Coordinates of C-alpha atoms and ligand atoms in Angstrom, one line a residue:
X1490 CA 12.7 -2.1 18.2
X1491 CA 12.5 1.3 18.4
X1492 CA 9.9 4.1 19.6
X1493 CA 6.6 2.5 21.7
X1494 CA 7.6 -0.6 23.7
X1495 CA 5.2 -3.2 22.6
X1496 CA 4.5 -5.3 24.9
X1497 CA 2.0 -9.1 24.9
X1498 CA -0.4 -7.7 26.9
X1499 CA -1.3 -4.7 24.3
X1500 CA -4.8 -4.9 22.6
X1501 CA -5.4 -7.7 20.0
X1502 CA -7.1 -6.4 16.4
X1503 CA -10.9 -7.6 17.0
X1504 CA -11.8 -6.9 13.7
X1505 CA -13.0 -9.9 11.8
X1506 CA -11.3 -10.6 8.9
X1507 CA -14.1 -12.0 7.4
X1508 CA -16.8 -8.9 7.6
X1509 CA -13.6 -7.1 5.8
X1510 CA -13.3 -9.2 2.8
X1511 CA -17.3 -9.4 2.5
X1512 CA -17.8 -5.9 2.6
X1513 CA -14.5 -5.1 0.4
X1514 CA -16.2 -7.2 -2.1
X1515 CA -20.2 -6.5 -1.3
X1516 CA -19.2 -2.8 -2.0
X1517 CA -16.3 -3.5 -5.1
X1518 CA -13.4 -2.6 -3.3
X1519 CA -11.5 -5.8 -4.3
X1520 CA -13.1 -9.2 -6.1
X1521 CA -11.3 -13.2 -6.3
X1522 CA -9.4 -12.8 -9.3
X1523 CA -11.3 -14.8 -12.1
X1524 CA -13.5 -15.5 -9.8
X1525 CA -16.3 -16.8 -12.6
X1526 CA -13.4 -19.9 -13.1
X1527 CA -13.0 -20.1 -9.8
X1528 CA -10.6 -17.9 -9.3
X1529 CA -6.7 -17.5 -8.8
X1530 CA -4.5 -18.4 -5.9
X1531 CA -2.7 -15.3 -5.1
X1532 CA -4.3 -13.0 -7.3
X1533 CA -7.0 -10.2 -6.2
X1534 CA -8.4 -7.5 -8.8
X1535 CA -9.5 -3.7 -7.6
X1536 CA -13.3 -3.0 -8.2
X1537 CA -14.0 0.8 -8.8
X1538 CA -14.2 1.3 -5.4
X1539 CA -10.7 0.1 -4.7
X1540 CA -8.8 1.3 -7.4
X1541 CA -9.9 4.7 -6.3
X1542 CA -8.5 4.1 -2.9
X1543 CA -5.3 2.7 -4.2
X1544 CA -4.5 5.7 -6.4
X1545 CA -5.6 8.2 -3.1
X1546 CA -2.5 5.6 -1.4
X1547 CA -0.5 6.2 -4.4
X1548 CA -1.1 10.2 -4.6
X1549 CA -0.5 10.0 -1.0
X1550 CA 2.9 8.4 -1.0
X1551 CA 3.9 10.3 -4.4
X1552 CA 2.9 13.6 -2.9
X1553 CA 5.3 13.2 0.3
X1554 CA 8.0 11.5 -1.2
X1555 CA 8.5 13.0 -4.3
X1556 CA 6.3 16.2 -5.2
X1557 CA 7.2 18.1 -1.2
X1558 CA 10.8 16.9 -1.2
X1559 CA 13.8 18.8 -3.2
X1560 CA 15.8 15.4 -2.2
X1561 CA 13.5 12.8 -4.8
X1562 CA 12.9 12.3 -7.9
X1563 CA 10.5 9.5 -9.6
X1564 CA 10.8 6.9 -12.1
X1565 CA 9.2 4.2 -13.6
X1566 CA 10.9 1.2 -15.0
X1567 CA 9.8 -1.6 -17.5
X1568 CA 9.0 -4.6 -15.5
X1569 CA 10.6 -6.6 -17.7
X1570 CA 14.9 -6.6 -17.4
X1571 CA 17.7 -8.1 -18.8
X1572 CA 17.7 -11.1 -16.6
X1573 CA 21.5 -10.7 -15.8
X1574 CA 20.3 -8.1 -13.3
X1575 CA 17.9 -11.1 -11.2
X1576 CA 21.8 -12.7 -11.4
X1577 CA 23.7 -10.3 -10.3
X1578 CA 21.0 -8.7 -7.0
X1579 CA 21.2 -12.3 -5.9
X1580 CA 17.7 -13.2 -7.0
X1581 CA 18.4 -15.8 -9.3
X1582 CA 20.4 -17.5 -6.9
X1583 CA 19.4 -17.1 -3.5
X1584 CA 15.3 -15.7 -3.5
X1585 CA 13.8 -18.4 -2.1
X1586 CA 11.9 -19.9 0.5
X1587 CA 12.3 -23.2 2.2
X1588 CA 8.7 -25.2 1.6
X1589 CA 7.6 -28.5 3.1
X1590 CA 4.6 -30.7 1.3
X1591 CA 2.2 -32.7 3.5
X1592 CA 2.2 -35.8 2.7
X1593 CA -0.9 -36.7 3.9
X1594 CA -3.3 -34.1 2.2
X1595 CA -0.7 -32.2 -0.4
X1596 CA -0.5 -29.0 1.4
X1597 CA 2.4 -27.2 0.4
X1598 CA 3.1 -24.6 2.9
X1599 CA 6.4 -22.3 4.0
X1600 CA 8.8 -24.1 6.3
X1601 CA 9.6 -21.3 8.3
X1602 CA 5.3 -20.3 8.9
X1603 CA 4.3 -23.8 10.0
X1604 CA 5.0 -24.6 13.9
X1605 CA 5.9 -28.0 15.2
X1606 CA 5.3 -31.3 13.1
X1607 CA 1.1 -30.9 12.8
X1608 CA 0.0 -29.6 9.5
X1609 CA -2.5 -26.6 9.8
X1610 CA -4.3 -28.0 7.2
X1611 CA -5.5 -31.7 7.8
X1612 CA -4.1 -32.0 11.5
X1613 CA -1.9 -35.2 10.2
X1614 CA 1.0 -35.0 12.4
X1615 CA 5.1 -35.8 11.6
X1616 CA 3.5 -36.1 7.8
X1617 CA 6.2 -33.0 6.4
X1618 CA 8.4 -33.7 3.5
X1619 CA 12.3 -32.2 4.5
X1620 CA 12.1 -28.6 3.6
X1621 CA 13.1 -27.6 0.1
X1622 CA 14.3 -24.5 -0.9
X1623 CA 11.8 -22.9 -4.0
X1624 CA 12.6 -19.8 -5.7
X1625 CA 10.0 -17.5 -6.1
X1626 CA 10.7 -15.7 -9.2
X1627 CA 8.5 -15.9 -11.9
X1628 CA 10.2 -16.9 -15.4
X1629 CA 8.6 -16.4 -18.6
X1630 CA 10.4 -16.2 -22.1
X1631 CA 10.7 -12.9 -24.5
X1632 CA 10.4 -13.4 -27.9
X1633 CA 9.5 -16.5 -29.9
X1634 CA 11.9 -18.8 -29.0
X1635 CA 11.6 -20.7 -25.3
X1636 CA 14.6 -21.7 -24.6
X1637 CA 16.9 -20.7 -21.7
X1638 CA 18.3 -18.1 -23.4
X1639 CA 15.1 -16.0 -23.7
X1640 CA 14.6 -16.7 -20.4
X1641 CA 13.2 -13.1 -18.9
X1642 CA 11.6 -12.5 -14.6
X1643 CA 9.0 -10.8 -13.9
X1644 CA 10.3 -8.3 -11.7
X1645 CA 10.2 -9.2 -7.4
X1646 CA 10.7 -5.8 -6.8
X1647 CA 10.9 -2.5 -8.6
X1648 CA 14.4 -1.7 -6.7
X1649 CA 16.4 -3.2 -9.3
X1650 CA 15.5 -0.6 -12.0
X1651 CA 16.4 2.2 -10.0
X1652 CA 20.0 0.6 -8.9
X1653 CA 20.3 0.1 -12.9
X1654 CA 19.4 3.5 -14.0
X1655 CA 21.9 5.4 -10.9
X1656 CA 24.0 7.0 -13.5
X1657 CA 21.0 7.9 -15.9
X1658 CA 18.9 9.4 -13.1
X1659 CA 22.4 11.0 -11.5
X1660 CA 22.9 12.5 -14.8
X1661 CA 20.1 13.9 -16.3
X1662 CA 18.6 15.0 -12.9
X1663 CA 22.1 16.9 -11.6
X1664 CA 21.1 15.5 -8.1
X1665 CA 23.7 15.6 -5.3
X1666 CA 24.3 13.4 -2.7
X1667 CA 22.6 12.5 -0.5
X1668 CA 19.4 12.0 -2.8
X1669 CA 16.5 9.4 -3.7
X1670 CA 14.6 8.0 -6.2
X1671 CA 11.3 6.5 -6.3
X1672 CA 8.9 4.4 -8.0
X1673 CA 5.7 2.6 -7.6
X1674 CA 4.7 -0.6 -9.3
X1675 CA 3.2 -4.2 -9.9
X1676 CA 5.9 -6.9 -8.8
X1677 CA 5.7 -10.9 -8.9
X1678 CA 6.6 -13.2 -6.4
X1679 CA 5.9 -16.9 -6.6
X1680 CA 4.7 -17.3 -2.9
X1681 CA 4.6 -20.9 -1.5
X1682 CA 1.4 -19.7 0.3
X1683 CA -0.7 -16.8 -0.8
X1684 CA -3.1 -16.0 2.3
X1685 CA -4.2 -13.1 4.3
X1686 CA -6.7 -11.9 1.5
X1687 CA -4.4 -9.2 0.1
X1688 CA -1.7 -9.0 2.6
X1689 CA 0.4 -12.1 0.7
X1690 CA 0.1 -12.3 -3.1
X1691 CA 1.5 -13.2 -5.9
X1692 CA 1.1 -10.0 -7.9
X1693 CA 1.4 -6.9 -6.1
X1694 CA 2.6 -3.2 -6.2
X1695 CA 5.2 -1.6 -4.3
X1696 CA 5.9 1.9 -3.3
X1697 CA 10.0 1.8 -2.8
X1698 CA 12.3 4.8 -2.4
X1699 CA 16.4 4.2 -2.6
X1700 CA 18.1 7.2 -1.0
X1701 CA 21.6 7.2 -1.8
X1702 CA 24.1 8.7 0.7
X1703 CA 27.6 8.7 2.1
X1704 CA 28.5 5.7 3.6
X1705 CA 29.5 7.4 6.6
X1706 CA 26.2 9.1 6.7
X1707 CA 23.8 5.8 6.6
X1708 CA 23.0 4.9 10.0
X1709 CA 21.8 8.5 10.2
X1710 CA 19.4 8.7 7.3
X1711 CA 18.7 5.0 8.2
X1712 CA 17.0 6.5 11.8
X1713 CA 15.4 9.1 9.8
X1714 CA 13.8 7.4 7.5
X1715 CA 12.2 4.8 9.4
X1716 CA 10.6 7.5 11.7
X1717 CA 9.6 9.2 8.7
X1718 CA 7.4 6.8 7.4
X1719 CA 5.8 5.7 10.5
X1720 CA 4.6 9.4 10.4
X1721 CA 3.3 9.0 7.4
X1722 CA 1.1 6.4 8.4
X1723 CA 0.1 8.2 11.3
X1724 CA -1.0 11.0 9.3
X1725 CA -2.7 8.8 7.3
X1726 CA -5.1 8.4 10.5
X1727 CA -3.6 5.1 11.4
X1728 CA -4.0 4.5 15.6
X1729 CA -0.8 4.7 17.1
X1730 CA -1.2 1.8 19.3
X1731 CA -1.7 -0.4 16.2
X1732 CA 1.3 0.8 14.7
X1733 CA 5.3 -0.3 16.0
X1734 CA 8.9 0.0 14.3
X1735 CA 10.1 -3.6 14.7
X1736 CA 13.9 -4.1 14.4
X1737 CA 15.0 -7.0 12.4
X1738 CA 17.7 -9.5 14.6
X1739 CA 20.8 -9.9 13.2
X1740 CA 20.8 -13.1 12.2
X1741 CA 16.9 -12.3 9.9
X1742 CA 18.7 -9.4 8.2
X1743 CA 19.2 -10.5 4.0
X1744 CA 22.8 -10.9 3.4
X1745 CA 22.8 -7.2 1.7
X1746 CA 21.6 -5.2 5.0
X1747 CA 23.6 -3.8 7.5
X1748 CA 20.5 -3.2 9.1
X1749 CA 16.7 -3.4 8.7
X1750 CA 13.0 -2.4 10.6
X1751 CA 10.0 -3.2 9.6
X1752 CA 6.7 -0.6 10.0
X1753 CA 4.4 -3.3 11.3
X1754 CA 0.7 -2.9 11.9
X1755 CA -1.4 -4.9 14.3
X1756 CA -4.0 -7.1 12.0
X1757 CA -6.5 -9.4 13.3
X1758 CA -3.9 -12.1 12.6
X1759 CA -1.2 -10.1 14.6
X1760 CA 1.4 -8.2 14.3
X1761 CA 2.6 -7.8 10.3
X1762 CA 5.0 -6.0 8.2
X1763 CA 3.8 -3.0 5.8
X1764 CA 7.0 -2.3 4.7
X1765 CA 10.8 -2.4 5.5
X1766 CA 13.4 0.3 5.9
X1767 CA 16.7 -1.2 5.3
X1768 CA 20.2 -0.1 4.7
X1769 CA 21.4 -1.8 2.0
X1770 CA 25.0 -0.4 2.0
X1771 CA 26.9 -0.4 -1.2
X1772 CA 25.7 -4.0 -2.1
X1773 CA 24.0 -3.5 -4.8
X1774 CA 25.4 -0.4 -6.7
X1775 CA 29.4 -2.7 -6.0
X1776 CA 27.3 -6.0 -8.0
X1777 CA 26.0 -4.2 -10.6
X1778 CA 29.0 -2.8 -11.7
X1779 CA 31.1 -5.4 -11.3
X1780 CA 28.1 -7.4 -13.6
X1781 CA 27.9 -4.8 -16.3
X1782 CA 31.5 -3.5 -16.2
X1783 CA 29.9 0.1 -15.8
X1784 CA 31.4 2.0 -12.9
X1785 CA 27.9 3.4 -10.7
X1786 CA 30.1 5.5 -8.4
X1787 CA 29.6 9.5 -7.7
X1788 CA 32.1 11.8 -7.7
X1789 CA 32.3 14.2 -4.9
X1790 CA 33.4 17.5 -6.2
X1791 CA 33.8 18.9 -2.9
X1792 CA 35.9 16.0 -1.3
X1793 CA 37.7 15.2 -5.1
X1794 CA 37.3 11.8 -4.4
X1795 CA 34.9 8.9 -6.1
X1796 CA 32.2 7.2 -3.4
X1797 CA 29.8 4.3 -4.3
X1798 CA 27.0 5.6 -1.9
X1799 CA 25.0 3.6 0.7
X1800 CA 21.7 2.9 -0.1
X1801 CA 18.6 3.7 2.5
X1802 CA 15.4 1.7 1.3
X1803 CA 12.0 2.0 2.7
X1804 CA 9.7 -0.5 0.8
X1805 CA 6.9 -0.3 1.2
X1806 CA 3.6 -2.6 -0.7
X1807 CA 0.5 -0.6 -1.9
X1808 CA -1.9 -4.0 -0.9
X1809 CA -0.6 -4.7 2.4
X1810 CA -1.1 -1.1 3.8
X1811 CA -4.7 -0.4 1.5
X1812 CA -5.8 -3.7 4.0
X1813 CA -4.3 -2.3 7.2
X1814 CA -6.0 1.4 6.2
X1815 CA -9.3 -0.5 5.7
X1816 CA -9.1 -2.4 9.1
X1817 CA -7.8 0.6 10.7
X1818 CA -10.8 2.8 10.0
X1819 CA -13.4 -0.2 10.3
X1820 CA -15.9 0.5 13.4
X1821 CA -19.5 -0.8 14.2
X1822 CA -21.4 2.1 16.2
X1823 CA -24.8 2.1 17.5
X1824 CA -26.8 4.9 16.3
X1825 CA -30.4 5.6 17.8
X1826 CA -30.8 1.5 18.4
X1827 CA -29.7 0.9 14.7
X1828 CA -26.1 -1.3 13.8
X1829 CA -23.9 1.6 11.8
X1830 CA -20.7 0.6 10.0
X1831 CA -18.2 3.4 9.5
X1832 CA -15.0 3.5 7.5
X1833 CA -13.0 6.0 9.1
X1834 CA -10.9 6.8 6.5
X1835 CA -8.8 10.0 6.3
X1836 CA -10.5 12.1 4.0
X1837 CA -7.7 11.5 1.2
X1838 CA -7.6 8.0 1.3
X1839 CA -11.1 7.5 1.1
X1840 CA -12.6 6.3 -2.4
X1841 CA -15.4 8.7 -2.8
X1842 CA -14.9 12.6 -1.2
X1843 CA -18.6 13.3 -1.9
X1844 CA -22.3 11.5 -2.1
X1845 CA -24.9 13.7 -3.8
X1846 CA -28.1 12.8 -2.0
X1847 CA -31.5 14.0 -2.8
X1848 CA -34.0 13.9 -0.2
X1849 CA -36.5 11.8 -2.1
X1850 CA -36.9 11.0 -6.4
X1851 CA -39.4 13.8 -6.7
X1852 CA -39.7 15.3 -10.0
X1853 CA -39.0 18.9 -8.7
X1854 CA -35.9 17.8 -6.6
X1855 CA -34.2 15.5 -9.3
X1856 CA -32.6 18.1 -11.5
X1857 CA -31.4 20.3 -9.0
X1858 CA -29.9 17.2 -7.3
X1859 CA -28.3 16.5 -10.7
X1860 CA -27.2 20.0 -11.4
X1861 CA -25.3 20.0 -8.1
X1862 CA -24.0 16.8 -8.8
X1863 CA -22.6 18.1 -12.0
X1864 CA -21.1 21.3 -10.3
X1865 CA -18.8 18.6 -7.9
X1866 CA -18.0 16.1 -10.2
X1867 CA -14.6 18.4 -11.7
X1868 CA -14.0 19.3 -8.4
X1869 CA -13.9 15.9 -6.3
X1870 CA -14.2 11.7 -6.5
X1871 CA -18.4 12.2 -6.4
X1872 CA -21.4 9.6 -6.3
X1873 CA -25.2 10.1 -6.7
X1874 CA -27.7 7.8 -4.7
X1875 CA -31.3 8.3 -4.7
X1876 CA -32.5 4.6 -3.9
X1877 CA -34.1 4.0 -0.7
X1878 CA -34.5 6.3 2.6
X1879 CA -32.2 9.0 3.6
X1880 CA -31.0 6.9 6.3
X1881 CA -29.9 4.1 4.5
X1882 CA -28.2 6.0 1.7
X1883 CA -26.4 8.0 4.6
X1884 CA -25.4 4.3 6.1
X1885 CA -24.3 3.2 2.4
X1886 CA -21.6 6.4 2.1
X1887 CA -20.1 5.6 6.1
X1888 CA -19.9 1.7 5.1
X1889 CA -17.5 3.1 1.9
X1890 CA -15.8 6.2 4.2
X1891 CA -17.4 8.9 2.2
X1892 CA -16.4 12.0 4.0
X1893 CA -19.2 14.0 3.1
X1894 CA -22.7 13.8 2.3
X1895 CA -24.4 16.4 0.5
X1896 CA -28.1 16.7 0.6
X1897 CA -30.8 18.8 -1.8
X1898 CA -34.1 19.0 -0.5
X1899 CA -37.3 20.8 -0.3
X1900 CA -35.4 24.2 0.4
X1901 CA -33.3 24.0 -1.6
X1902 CA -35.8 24.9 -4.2
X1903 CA -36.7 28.0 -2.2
X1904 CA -33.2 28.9 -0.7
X1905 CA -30.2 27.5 -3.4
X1906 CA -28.9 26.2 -0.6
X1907 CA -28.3 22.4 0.3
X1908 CA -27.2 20.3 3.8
X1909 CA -23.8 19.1 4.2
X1910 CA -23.5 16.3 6.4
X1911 CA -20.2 15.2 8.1
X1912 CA -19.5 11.1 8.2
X1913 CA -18.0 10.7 11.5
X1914 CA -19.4 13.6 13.9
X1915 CA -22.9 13.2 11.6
X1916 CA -23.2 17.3 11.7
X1917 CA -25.6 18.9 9.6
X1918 CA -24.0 22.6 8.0
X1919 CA -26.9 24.2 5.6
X1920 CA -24.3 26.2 3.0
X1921 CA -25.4 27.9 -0.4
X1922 CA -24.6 26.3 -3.0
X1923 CA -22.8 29.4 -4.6
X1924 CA -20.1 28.4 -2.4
X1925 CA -20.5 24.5 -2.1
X1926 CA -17.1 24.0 -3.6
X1927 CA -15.0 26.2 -1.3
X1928 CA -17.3 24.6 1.7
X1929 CA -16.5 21.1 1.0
X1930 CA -12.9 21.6 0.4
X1931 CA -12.9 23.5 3.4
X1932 CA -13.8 20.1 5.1
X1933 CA -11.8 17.6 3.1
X1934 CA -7.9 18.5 4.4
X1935 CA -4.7 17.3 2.7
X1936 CA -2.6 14.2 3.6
Ligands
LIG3474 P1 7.5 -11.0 3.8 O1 8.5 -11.3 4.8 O2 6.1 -10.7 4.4 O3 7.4 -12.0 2.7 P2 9.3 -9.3 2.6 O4 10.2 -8.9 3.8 O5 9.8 -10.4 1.7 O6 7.9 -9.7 3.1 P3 10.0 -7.1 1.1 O7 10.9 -7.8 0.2 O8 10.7 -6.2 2.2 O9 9.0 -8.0 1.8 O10 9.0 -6.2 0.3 C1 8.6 -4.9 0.6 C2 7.1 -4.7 0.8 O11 6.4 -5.2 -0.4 C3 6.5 -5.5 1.9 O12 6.7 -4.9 3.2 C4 5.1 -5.7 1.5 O13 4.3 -4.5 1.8 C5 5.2 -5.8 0.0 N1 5.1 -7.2 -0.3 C6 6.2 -8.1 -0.4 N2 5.7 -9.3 -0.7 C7 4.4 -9.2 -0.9 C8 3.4 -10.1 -1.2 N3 3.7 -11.4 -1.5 N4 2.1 -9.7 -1.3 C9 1.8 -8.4 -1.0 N5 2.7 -7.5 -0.7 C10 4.0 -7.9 -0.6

């Protein structure tokens, strides 16, 4: 482990887990997955509340990996490959987890996650099955005929299209080593056990960078990658003291790694991995061309010779860190003797920038609120509330993280001017609305 020592005696995560999902779903941040059926093991859908957080994430991630970098360039492969690449990165083979049934109430849970010889979900003790290993990838079949030759995975990770397109991406983009790409996108896994609310699905989207370099050069960009993205979560507002660099033991690493750490944040259910910064060494650019018979090697003009770089990966989810954000930022205050929930959110991750709040639904106020509503919405991610007191609607926009409040009352009639009320501090500004725009933006900084 690197960086803060973390020790047993640090501060647990007293959020509870349960006020989380409620309010993700009471205010449409994330809903059951066909939850009118009953809904779907492993499988979570993003109301409009969270899809707008998941793209901030996304921008986020984009914006310092790719758009402020002259090292990175993006891509986005098909999530459907030819499924001799699952064969030759190992997947078909070796991706799986060893699973135990209960024979007592049919739970089928993850060897490695259940403790002892009691099963966590009836009690019955010394009732496991022997382990069995079960391959999480999921198979369908392309084309018309299902038979094992049209046999196709849906992808467990968007790495493999990256490793696959080196010499497209190599060519086309005239990069030199060392250099990186990166993609973001929806991956499958099969888990055995699907819990944590969105922390372990079976559908999920990953944020993954592979930064090719000279082999001699790995263990350097290894270092630096792993403190760079701990950054970036700080940035991001996350509390350092929830946040470690956790190094994996030897004998954990997959069979590709020379090394691996894992960001981890501290959730309610303890410390847990956001993503993973590995180095992968040549492994998978030497299997891939030894599967395909295509030589992915770079040739180093300045040296003469051929290399087949050393890969760096940080991989991180979208879902897992969205969770940790929203946990991160969760408080209950106590305002003037009343409960207040507050999403602390940085300002760029948070789903709306804005709430447009007149005072009351008077007649005279309503289309000046509306006209100052419709000034905002090209500018910023916007809402309009006028249900219920000022009080309430300014508790409504903290519960979501809305940065900003703005208010058009009374005076505003009289002056053009409007209130501008800060979520966390709960200032009050008066600004004119000629220069609204440049006010707020003033107030909502970059990642
Ligand atoms: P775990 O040990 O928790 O199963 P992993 O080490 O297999 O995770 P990686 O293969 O390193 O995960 O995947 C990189 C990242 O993708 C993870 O850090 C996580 O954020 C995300 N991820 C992986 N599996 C899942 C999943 N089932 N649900 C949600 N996110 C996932």
């Amino acid at each position: 482990m690197r960086g803060r020592e973390v020790t047993e005696t640090d501060q647990a995560n007293t959020v509870d887990m349960d006020e989380i999902v409620s309010l993700c779903k009471r205010r449409g941040f994330i809903f059951q997955s066909s939850e009118i059926y009953g809904g779907l093991a492993g499988a979570w859908d993003y109301g409009p509340l969270g899809v707008e957080m998941k793209n901030n994430i996304k921008r986020a991630w984009w914006k310092a990996i790719v758009q402020e970098r002259d090292d990175m360039v993006g891509m986005d492969a098909a999530i459907l490959m030819h499924p001799r690449v699952w064969v030759a990165s190992g997947h078909v083979e070796t991706f799986a987890d060893p699973m135990v049934d209960c024979r007592n109430c049919q739970a089928r849970l993850r060897a490695d996650e259940v403790e002892g010889e009691t099963c966590p979900n009836c009690g019955a003790v010394g009732q496991f099955t022997d382990a069995r290993m079960f391959n999480l990838l999921f198979k369908t079949f392309a084309g018309a005929v299902e038979d094992e030759a049209s046999v196709v995975y849906l992808r467990p990770e968007t790495a493999q299209g990256m490793f696959v397109n080196f010499e497209n991406v190599l060519t086309s983009s005239r990069k030199k080593l060392p250099f990186g790409m990166a993609q973001i996108g929806k991956s499958f896994r099969n888990e055995v056990n699907p819990r944590h609310f969105i922390f372990r699905t079976r559908e999920f989207e990953q944020m993954e960078v592979e930064f090719f370099v000279r082999p001699e050069e790995a263990p350097k960009w290894h270092e630096y990658w792993m403190q760079e993205r701990l950054n970036w979560y700080l940035k991001l507002g996350v509390r350092p003291e929830f946040l470690r660099l956790k190094a994996h033991a030897k004998e954990d690493l997959a069979h590709y790694a020379a090394a691996c750490s894992d960001v981890e944040y501290l959730f309610p259910m303890g410390w847990l991995e956001l993503e993973g910064i590995a180095n992968r060494q040549d492994f998978d650019l030497q299997q891939h061309s030894k599967a395909s018979g295509v030589n992915l090697s770079y040739f180093d003009e300045e040296k003469g010779e051929h290399v087949v770089p050393f890969i760096i990966e940080p991989s991180a989810g979208v879902d897992r860190p969205l969770l940790a954000f929203i946990v991160d930022a969760y408080r209950q205050e106590e305002v003037r003797g009343e409960k207040r929930v507050l999403l602390k959110l940085h300002p760029s991750l948070a789903p709306v920038k804005v709430a447009v709040l007149p005072l009351s639904r008077n007649e005279r106020l309503v289309p000046t609120a509306r006209e100052v509503w419709s000034l905002l919405r090209p500018h910023f991610m916007t809402a309009y509330d006028d249900a219920q007191s000022i009080g309430r609607r300014y508790r409504r926009q903290d519960e979501i993280g809305t940065p900003l409040c703005v208010t058009v009352d009374f005076d505003t009639l009289e002056d053009e001017a409007v209130t501008i009320r800060e979520r966390d501090s709960m200032e009050q500004a008066r600004v004119p609305v000629a220069g609204l725009v440049e006010a707020l933006r003033e107030r909502l900084p970059a990642p």
